[in-house]
Amino acid sequence: MNIEKRPRGAAGPINRWLVTGAGGMLGQDLVTCLERDGETALALTRADLDITDQAAVTATVLGCRPDIVVNCAAWTAVDEAEAHEDEAFEVNGRGARLVAAACAAGGARLIHMSTDYVFPGDACRPYAEHDRCAPRTAYGRTKLAGERAVAELLPGSGYIVRTAWLYGAHGPNFVRTMIGLERGGKVVDVVDDQHGQPTWAMDVAGHVIALARSGAPPGVYHATSSGETTWFGLAREIFRLLGADIARVRPVTSDAYPRPAPRPGYSVLGHDAWASAGIKPIPGWRPRLDRGLRAVAAA
Ligand SMILES: NC(=O)c1ccc[n+]([C@@H]2O[C@H](COP(=O)([O-])OP(=O)(O)OC[C@H]3O[C@@H](n4cnc5c(N)ncnc54)[C@H](OP(=O)(O)O)[C@@H]3O)[C@@H](O)[C@H]2O)c1
């Protein structure tokens, strides 16, 4: 994918966007939203631009002169990162640093995507944007390294947007898996002791675009749905929306599904920073799932 479009008849300043990781779940939805808005966007998949290739990153950013870079490229295999932390760091830590350095050299603003996994995940109230980070997984450590590089190199023009529990029309995700299991007539056991915020990638894309246009202060923003639930609560709501018997979704504890990377018990994110940007947080996960589920099911 490599789109480039001039907006037709757009009023006001024209931003030139560059999206890395444009072939991923979020990257694809972001590019769809930018195309829909008639923005000028260069969408680069991993095949187009490997963010660990310093010369390529520098040449691309300095050559294209974007106003805004959105870094959606990441190593996102949470469990595999436990045994391959160096490789995950190469993308999430060093790669993010290279993108930030190129933005600094080229005078571009950067929106860098990050994760709830930078927190320990054992809170009993939503994590604020400024709360202490203390990741418990290799993935979380590498993502935190990326955040720190962006904050260090772009103190006046770097935005860190943390999201979590993403689902969307592209790529594997929990909502897609549940739709498949429901259609297959299965009874499913789903963990009920991990709390988070199911978030539609289209909503994150919309907030990334709004943030870029807002002139908001640089810093950390949390792009997750409002409210909270568990994976069990989410699965039941999916079955209900599909018209299925919700008794086919049964609650279990995390012990039933041991994973190489420990999953956070509570990683709900607070949304206070959006007020400084004049942007409302993403609405509740339940009403957004009503729309997002239809998009995933139709894909
Ligand atoms: N999905 C979630 O639930 C979730 C939760 C919290 C935060 N996030 C964050 O949100 C962002 C987007 O995630 P996503 O869900 O869209 O992940 P995704 O679907 O895995 O997309 C990531 C993209 O990055 C690409 N990539 C990997 N290494 C690269 C490299 N060296 N250079 C360039 N591109 C590279 C991948 O390409 P290949 O597929 O070819 O490897 C993939 O297209 C990431 O920063 C992630 O950490 C996601």
CSV table of C-alpha atoms and ligand atoms in Angstrom, one decimal:
chain,number,residue,atom,x,y,z
A,1,MET,CA,0.0,0.0,0.0
A,2,ASN,CA,1.4,3.4,-1.0
A,3,ILE,CA,-1.3,6.0,-1.4
A,4,GLU,CA,-0.7,9.6,-2.1
A,5,LYS,CA,-3.6,11.9,-2.7
A,6,ARG,CA,-4.0,15.6,-3.0
A,7,PRO,CA,-7.1,16.9,-1.2
A,8,ARG,CA,-9.7,18.3,-3.6
A,9,GLY,CA,-11.1,21.7,-2.6
A,10,ALA,CA,-10.0,21.3,1.0
A,11,ALA,CA,-10.0,24.6,2.9
A,12,GLY,CA,-7.3,25.6,5.4
A,13,PRO,CA,-3.8,24.3,5.8
A,14,ILE,CA,-3.0,21.0,4.1
A,15,ASN,CA,-1.1,18.6,6.3
A,16,ARG,CA,1.2,16.1,4.7
A,17,TRP,CA,1.0,12.8,6.7
A,18,LEU,CA,3.3,9.9,6.8
A,19,VAL,CA,2.1,6.7,8.3
A,20,THR,CA,4.5,3.9,9.2
A,21,GLY,CA,3.3,0.3,9.8
A,22,ALA,CA,0.4,1.2,7.5
A,23,GLY,CA,-0.3,-2.5,6.8
A,24,GLY,CA,-1.3,-3.2,10.4
A,25,MET,CA,-4.7,-3.3,12.1
A,26,LEU,CA,-4.5,0.4,13.2
A,27,GLY,CA,-2.4,1.6,10.3
A,28,GLN,CA,-5.0,0.4,7.8
A,29,ASP,CA,-7.9,2.1,9.6
A,30,LEU,CA,-5.9,5.3,10.0
A,31,VAL,CA,-5.1,5.4,6.3
A,32,THR,CA,-8.8,4.7,5.5
A,33,CYS,CA,-9.8,7.7,7.7
A,34,LEU,CA,-7.2,10.0,6.1
A,35,GLU,CA,-8.3,9.0,2.6
A,36,ARG,CA,-11.9,9.6,3.5
A,37,ASP,CA,-10.9,13.1,4.8
A,38,GLY,CA,-9.0,13.9,1.6
A,39,GLU,CA,-5.7,14.3,3.4
A,40,THR,CA,-2.4,14.0,1.7
A,41,ALA,CA,-1.0,10.8,3.1
A,42,LEU,CA,2.0,8.6,2.4
A,43,ALA,CA,1.1,5.2,3.8
A,44,LEU,CA,4.2,3.0,4.2
A,45,THR,CA,3.9,-0.7,5.1
A,46,ARG,CA,6.8,-2.6,6.5
A,47,ALA,CA,7.8,-3.6,2.9
A,48,ASP,CA,7.9,0.1,2.0
A,49,LEU,CA,9.8,1.3,5.0
A,50,ASP,CA,11.5,-0.8,7.8
A,51,ILE,CA,11.8,1.5,10.7
A,52,THR,CA,14.9,-0.2,11.9
A,53,ASP,CA,16.7,0.9,8.8
A,54,GLN,CA,18.3,4.2,9.8
A,55,ALA,CA,19.3,5.3,6.3
A,56,ALA,CA,15.8,4.5,4.9
A,57,VAL,CA,14.0,6.2,7.8
A,58,THR,CA,16.1,9.4,7.5
A,59,ALA,CA,15.9,9.5,3.7
A,60,THR,CA,12.1,9.0,3.7
A,61,VAL,CA,11.3,11.6,6.3
A,62,LEU,CA,13.7,14.2,5.0
A,63,GLY,CA,12.7,13.4,1.4
A,64,CYS,CA,8.9,13.5,2.0
A,65,ARG,CA,8.9,16.4,4.4
A,66,PRO,CA,5.7,15.4,6.3
A,67,ASP,CA,4.1,17.7,8.8
A,68,ILE,CA,3.0,14.7,10.9
A,69,VAL,CA,4.4,11.2,11.1
A,70,VAL,CA,2.2,8.6,12.8
A,71,ASN,CA,4.3,5.6,13.9
A,72,CYS,CA,2.0,2.5,13.9
A,73,ALA,CA,4.9,0.2,13.2
A,74,ALA,CA,5.6,-2.2,16.1
A,75,TRP,CA,6.5,-5.7,17.2
A,76,THR,CA,3.1,-6.6,18.7
A,77,ALA,CA,3.6,-10.4,19.4
A,78,VAL,CA,3.4,-10.0,23.2
A,79,ASP,CA,4.1,-13.6,24.1
A,80,GLU,CA,6.9,-14.1,21.5
A,81,ALA,CA,8.6,-11.0,22.8
A,82,GLU,CA,9.4,-12.8,26.1
A,83,ALA,CA,11.9,-15.1,24.3
A,84,HIS,CA,12.9,-12.5,21.7
A,85,GLU,CA,13.2,-9.2,23.6
A,86,ASP,CA,16.2,-8.0,21.7
A,87,GLU,CA,14.2,-8.3,18.4
A,88,ALA,CA,11.2,-6.7,19.9
A,89,PHE,CA,13.4,-3.8,21.2
A,90,GLU,CA,14.9,-3.4,17.8
A,91,VAL,CA,11.5,-2.3,16.4
A,92,ASN,CA,9.7,-0.9,19.5
A,93,GLY,CA,12.7,0.8,21.1
A,94,ARG,CA,15.4,1.5,18.5
A,95,GLY,CA,13.0,1.8,15.6
A,96,ALA,CA,10.9,4.4,17.5
A,97,ARG,CA,14.1,6.3,18.3
A,98,LEU,CA,15.1,6.4,14.6
A,99,VAL,CA,11.7,7.7,13.6
A,100,ALA,CA,11.8,10.3,16.4
A,101,ALA,CA,15.3,11.4,15.4
A,102,ALA,CA,14.3,11.7,11.7
A,103,CYS,CA,11.3,13.8,12.8
A,104,ALA,CA,13.5,16.1,14.8
A,105,ALA,CA,15.9,16.5,11.9
A,106,GLY,CA,13.0,17.1,9.4
A,107,GLY,CA,10.9,19.4,11.7
A,108,ALA,CA,7.9,17.0,11.7
A,109,ARG,CA,5.6,16.3,14.6
A,110,LEU,CA,5.3,12.7,15.6
A,111,ILE,CA,2.4,10.7,17.0
A,112,HIS,CA,3.8,7.5,18.4
A,113,MET,CA,1.5,4.6,19.3
A,114,SER,CA,2.0,2.9,22.6
A,115,THR,CA,0.3,0.6,25.0
A,116,ASP,CA,-1.3,0.0,28.4
A,117,TYR,CA,1.5,-2.6,28.9
A,118,VAL,CA,3.9,0.1,30.1
A,119,PHE,CA,2.0,0.0,33.4
A,120,PRO,CA,2.2,-2.9,35.9
A,121,GLY,CA,-1.5,-3.7,35.4
A,122,ASP,CA,-2.3,-4.2,39.1
A,123,ALA,CA,-4.1,-0.9,39.8
A,124,CYS,CA,-7.6,-0.5,41.3
A,125,ARG,CA,-8.3,2.8,39.6
A,126,PRO,CA,-7.7,3.9,36.0
A,127,TYR,CA,-4.1,4.7,35.2
A,128,ALA,CA,-3.5,8.5,34.6
A,129,GLU,CA,-1.3,9.6,31.7
A,130,HIS,CA,1.4,10.7,34.2
A,131,ASP,CA,1.3,7.6,36.4
A,132,ARG,CA,4.5,5.7,37.0
A,133,CYS,CA,5.4,3.1,34.3
A,134,ALA,CA,6.6,-0.3,35.4
A,135,PRO,CA,6.1,-2.9,32.7
A,136,ARG,CA,6.0,-6.5,33.6
A,137,THR,CA,6.6,-8.0,30.2
A,138,ALA,CA,9.3,-7.8,27.6
A,139,TYR,CA,6.8,-6.2,25.1
A,140,GLY,CA,6.0,-3.5,27.7
A,141,ARG,CA,9.7,-2.8,28.4
A,142,THR,CA,10.4,-2.3,24.7
A,143,LYS,CA,7.4,-0.1,24.2
A,144,LEU,CA,8.4,2.0,27.2
A,145,ALA,CA,11.8,2.4,25.6
A,146,GLY,CA,10.2,3.8,22.5
A,147,GLU,CA,8.1,6.2,24.5
A,148,ARG,CA,11.1,7.5,26.3
A,149,ALA,CA,13.0,8.0,23.0
A,150,VAL,CA,10.1,10.1,21.6
A,151,ALA,CA,9.9,12.2,24.8
A,152,GLU,CA,13.6,12.8,24.8
A,153,LEU,CA,14.1,13.7,21.2
A,154,LEU,CA,10.8,15.5,20.6
A,155,PRO,CA,10.0,17.3,23.8
A,156,GLY,CA,8.1,20.0,22.0
A,157,SER,CA,6.5,18.0,19.2
A,158,GLY,CA,6.1,14.4,20.3
A,159,TYR,CA,2.8,12.8,21.1
A,160,ILE,CA,2.5,9.4,22.8
A,161,VAL,CA,-0.9,7.8,22.3
A,162,ARG,CA,-1.4,4.7,24.3
A,163,THR,CA,-4.2,2.3,23.4
A,164,ALA,CA,-5.3,-1.2,24.4
A,165,TRP,CA,-7.6,-4.1,23.7
A,166,LEU,CA,-7.8,-3.1,20.0
A,167,TYR,CA,-10.1,-4.7,17.5
A,168,GLY,CA,-10.8,-3.9,13.9
A,169,ALA,CA,-11.6,-5.1,10.4
A,170,HIS,CA,-8.0,-6.0,9.6
A,171,GLY,CA,-5.9,-8.7,11.2
A,172,PRO,CA,-6.5,-11.1,14.0
A,173,ASN,CA,-8.2,-9.8,17.2
A,174,PHE,CA,-10.5,-11.0,20.0
A,175,VAL,CA,-13.7,-9.7,18.5
A,176,ARG,CA,-13.0,-11.5,15.2
A,177,THR,CA,-12.1,-14.7,17.0
A,178,MET,CA,-15.4,-14.6,19.0
A,179,ILE,CA,-17.5,-14.0,15.9
A,180,GLY,CA,-15.9,-17.1,14.4
A,181,LEU,CA,-16.5,-19.2,17.5
A,182,GLU,CA,-20.1,-18.0,17.7
A,183,ARG,CA,-20.7,-18.9,14.0
A,184,GLY,CA,-19.1,-22.3,14.7
A,185,GLY,CA,-21.7,-23.0,17.4
A,186,LYS,CA,-19.1,-23.3,20.1
A,187,VAL,CA,-19.3,-22.9,23.9
A,188,VAL,CA,-16.4,-20.7,25.0
A,189,ASP,CA,-14.6,-20.3,28.3
A,190,VAL,CA,-13.3,-16.7,28.6
A,191,VAL,CA,-11.2,-15.1,31.4
A,192,ASP,CA,-13.1,-12.9,33.8
A,193,ASP,CA,-10.3,-11.6,35.9
A,194,GLN,CA,-8.6,-9.2,33.5
A,195,HIS,CA,-10.1,-5.7,33.2
A,196,GLY,CA,-9.7,-3.4,30.3
A,197,GLN,CA,-11.3,-1.2,27.7
A,198,PRO,CA,-12.3,-2.9,24.3
A,199,THR,CA,-11.4,-0.3,21.7
A,200,TRP,CA,-12.3,-0.1,18.0
A,201,ALA,CA,-9.3,0.8,15.9
A,202,MET,CA,-11.4,3.2,13.8
A,203,ASP,CA,-12.0,5.3,17.0
A,204,VAL,CA,-8.3,5.4,17.7
A,205,ALA,CA,-7.7,6.5,14.2
A,206,GLY,CA,-10.2,9.3,14.6
A,207,HIS,CA,-8.6,10.5,17.8
A,208,VAL,CA,-5.1,10.4,16.3
A,209,ILE,CA,-6.4,12.7,13.5
A,210,ALA,CA,-8.2,15.0,15.9
A,211,LEU,CA,-5.1,15.2,18.1
A,212,ALA,CA,-2.9,16.1,15.1
A,213,ARG,CA,-5.3,18.9,14.1
A,214,SER,CA,-5.9,20.2,17.6
A,215,GLY,CA,-2.7,22.0,18.3
A,216,ALA,CA,-2.8,20.3,21.7
A,217,PRO,CA,0.3,20.3,23.9
A,218,PRO,CA,2.7,17.4,23.3
A,219,GLY,CA,2.7,14.6,25.8
A,220,VAL,CA,0.8,11.4,26.6
A,221,TYR,CA,-2.8,10.7,25.6
A,222,HIS,CA,-4.9,7.6,26.3
A,223,ALA,CA,-6.9,6.5,23.3
A,224,THR,CA,-9.1,3.8,24.7
A,225,SER,CA,-12.9,3.5,25.0
A,226,SER,CA,-14.6,4.8,28.2
A,227,GLY,CA,-15.9,2.4,30.8
A,228,GLU,CA,-14.4,-1.0,31.5
A,229,THR,CA,-15.1,-4.7,31.3
A,230,THR,CA,-13.4,-8.1,31.3
A,231,TRP,CA,-12.7,-10.4,28.3
A,232,PHE,CA,-15.7,-12.5,29.5
A,233,GLY,CA,-17.9,-9.4,29.6
A,234,LEU,CA,-16.8,-8.4,26.1
A,235,ALA,CA,-17.4,-12.0,24.8
A,236,ARG,CA,-20.9,-12.0,26.3
A,237,GLU,CA,-21.7,-8.7,24.7
A,238,ILE,CA,-20.5,-9.9,21.3
A,239,PHE,CA,-22.7,-13.0,21.6
A,240,ARG,CA,-25.6,-10.9,22.7
A,241,LEU,CA,-25.2,-8.5,19.8
A,242,LEU,CA,-25.0,-11.5,17.4
A,243,GLY,CA,-28.3,-12.8,18.8
A,244,ALA,CA,-26.7,-15.9,20.3
A,245,ASP,CA,-27.3,-17.5,23.7
A,246,ILE,CA,-25.0,-15.7,26.1
A,247,ALA,CA,-24.9,-18.8,28.3
A,248,ARG,CA,-22.5,-20.2,25.7
A,249,VAL,CA,-19.9,-17.9,27.1
A,250,ARG,CA,-18.6,-19.1,30.5
A,251,PRO,CA,-16.3,-17.3,32.9
A,252,VAL,CA,-12.9,-18.8,33.9
A,253,THR,CA,-9.8,-17.4,35.6
A,254,SER,CA,-6.5,-16.6,33.9
A,255,ASP,CA,-5.1,-19.9,35.3
A,256,ALA,CA,-7.0,-21.7,32.6
A,257,TYR,CA,-4.9,-20.0,29.9
A,258,PRO,CA,-1.3,-19.8,31.1
A,259,ARG,CA,0.8,-17.5,28.7
A,260,PRO,CA,4.5,-16.7,28.4
A,261,ALA,CA,3.8,-13.0,29.1
A,262,PRO,CA,1.7,-12.3,32.2
A,263,ARG,CA,-1.5,-10.5,31.4
A,264,PRO,CA,-2.5,-7.4,33.4
A,265,GLY,CA,-5.3,-7.9,35.9
A,266,TYR,CA,-6.3,-4.2,35.7
A,267,SER,CA,-5.1,-1.9,32.9
A,268,VAL,CA,-7.9,0.5,32.5
A,269,LEU,CA,-6.6,3.9,31.3
A,270,GLY,CA,-7.8,7.4,32.4
A,271,HIS,CA,-8.6,10.1,29.8
A,272,ASP,CA,-8.0,13.4,31.5
A,273,ALA,CA,-5.4,14.7,29.0
A,274,TRP,CA,-7.9,15.0,26.2
A,275,ALA,CA,-9.4,18.0,27.9
A,276,SER,CA,-6.2,20.0,27.2
A,277,ALA,CA,-6.7,19.2,23.5
A,278,GLY,CA,-10.3,20.2,23.6
A,279,ILE,CA,-11.2,16.6,22.5
A,280,LYS,CA,-13.8,14.4,24.2
A,281,PRO,CA,-12.5,10.9,25.1
A,282,ILE,CA,-13.7,7.9,23.0
A,283,PRO,CA,-17.2,7.0,24.1
A,284,GLY,CA,-18.2,3.9,26.1
A,285,TRP,CA,-16.9,0.5,24.8
A,286,ARG,CA,-20.4,-1.0,24.7
A,287,PRO,CA,-22.1,1.5,22.2
A,288,ARG,CA,-18.9,1.6,20.1
A,289,LEU,CA,-18.9,-2.2,20.0
A,290,ASP,CA,-22.3,-2.1,18.5
A,291,ARG,CA,-20.8,-0.3,15.4
A,292,GLY,CA,-17.4,-1.9,15.5
A,293,LEU,CA,-18.7,-5.4,15.6
A,294,ARG,CA,-20.7,-4.9,12.4
A,295,ALA,CA,-17.5,-3.6,10.7
A,296,VAL,CA,-15.5,-6.6,11.8
A,297,ALA,CA,-18.2,-9.0,10.9
A,298,ALA,CA,-18.6,-7.5,7.4
A,299,ALA,CA,-14.8,-7.5,6.7
B,1,LIG,N1,-3.5,-4.5,19.0
B,1,LIG,C1,-3.6,-4.1,20.3
B,1,LIG,O1,-4.5,-4.6,21.0
B,1,LIG,C2,-2.8,-3.0,20.8
B,1,LIG,C3,-2.9,-2.7,22.1
B,1,LIG,C4,-2.1,-1.7,22.7
B,1,LIG,C5,-1.3,-1.0,21.8
B,1,LIG,N2,-1.1,-1.3,20.5
B,1,LIG,C6,-0.2,-0.5,19.7
B,1,LIG,O2,-0.8,0.1,18.6
B,1,LIG,C7,0.1,0.1,17.5
B,1,LIG,C8,-0.5,-0.5,16.3
B,1,LIG,O3,-0.8,-1.9,16.6
B,1,LIG,P1,-1.6,-2.9,15.7
B,1,LIG,O4,-2.6,-3.5,16.5
B,1,LIG,O5,-2.0,-2.2,14.4
B,1,LIG,O6,-0.5,-3.9,15.4
B,1,LIG,P2,-0.2,-4.8,14.0
B,1,LIG,O7,-1.5,-5.1,13.4
B,1,LIG,O8,0.7,-5.9,14.5
B,1,LIG,O9,0.6,-3.7,13.1
B,1,LIG,C9,1.9,-3.4,13.3
B,1,LIG,C10,2.5,-3.2,12.0
B,1,LIG,O10,3.9,-2.9,12.1
B,1,LIG,C11,4.6,-3.6,11.1
B,1,LIG,N3,6.0,-3.7,11.5
B,1,LIG,C12,6.6,-4.6,12.3
B,1,LIG,N4,8.0,-4.4,12.3
B,1,LIG,C13,8.2,-3.3,11.5
B,1,LIG,C14,9.4,-2.6,11.1
B,1,LIG,N5,10.6,-3.0,11.5
B,1,LIG,N6,9.2,-1.6,10.3
B,1,LIG,C15,8.0,-1.2,9.8
B,1,LIG,N7,6.9,-1.8,10.1
B,1,LIG,C16,7.0,-2.9,11.0
B,1,LIG,C17,4.0,-4.9,11.0
B,1,LIG,O11,4.3,-5.5,9.8
B,1,LIG,P3,4.3,-7.1,9.7
B,1,LIG,O12,2.9,-7.6,10.0
B,1,LIG,O13,4.7,-7.4,8.3
B,1,LIG,O14,5.3,-7.6,10.7
B,1,LIG,C18,2.5,-4.5,11.1
B,1,LIG,O15,2.0,-4.2,9.8
B,1,LIG,C19,1.4,-0.5,18.0
B,1,LIG,O16,2.2,0.5,18.5
B,1,LIG,C20,1.0,-1.3,19.2
B,1,LIG,O17,2.0,-1.5,20.1
B,1,LIG,C21,-1.9,-2.3,20.0
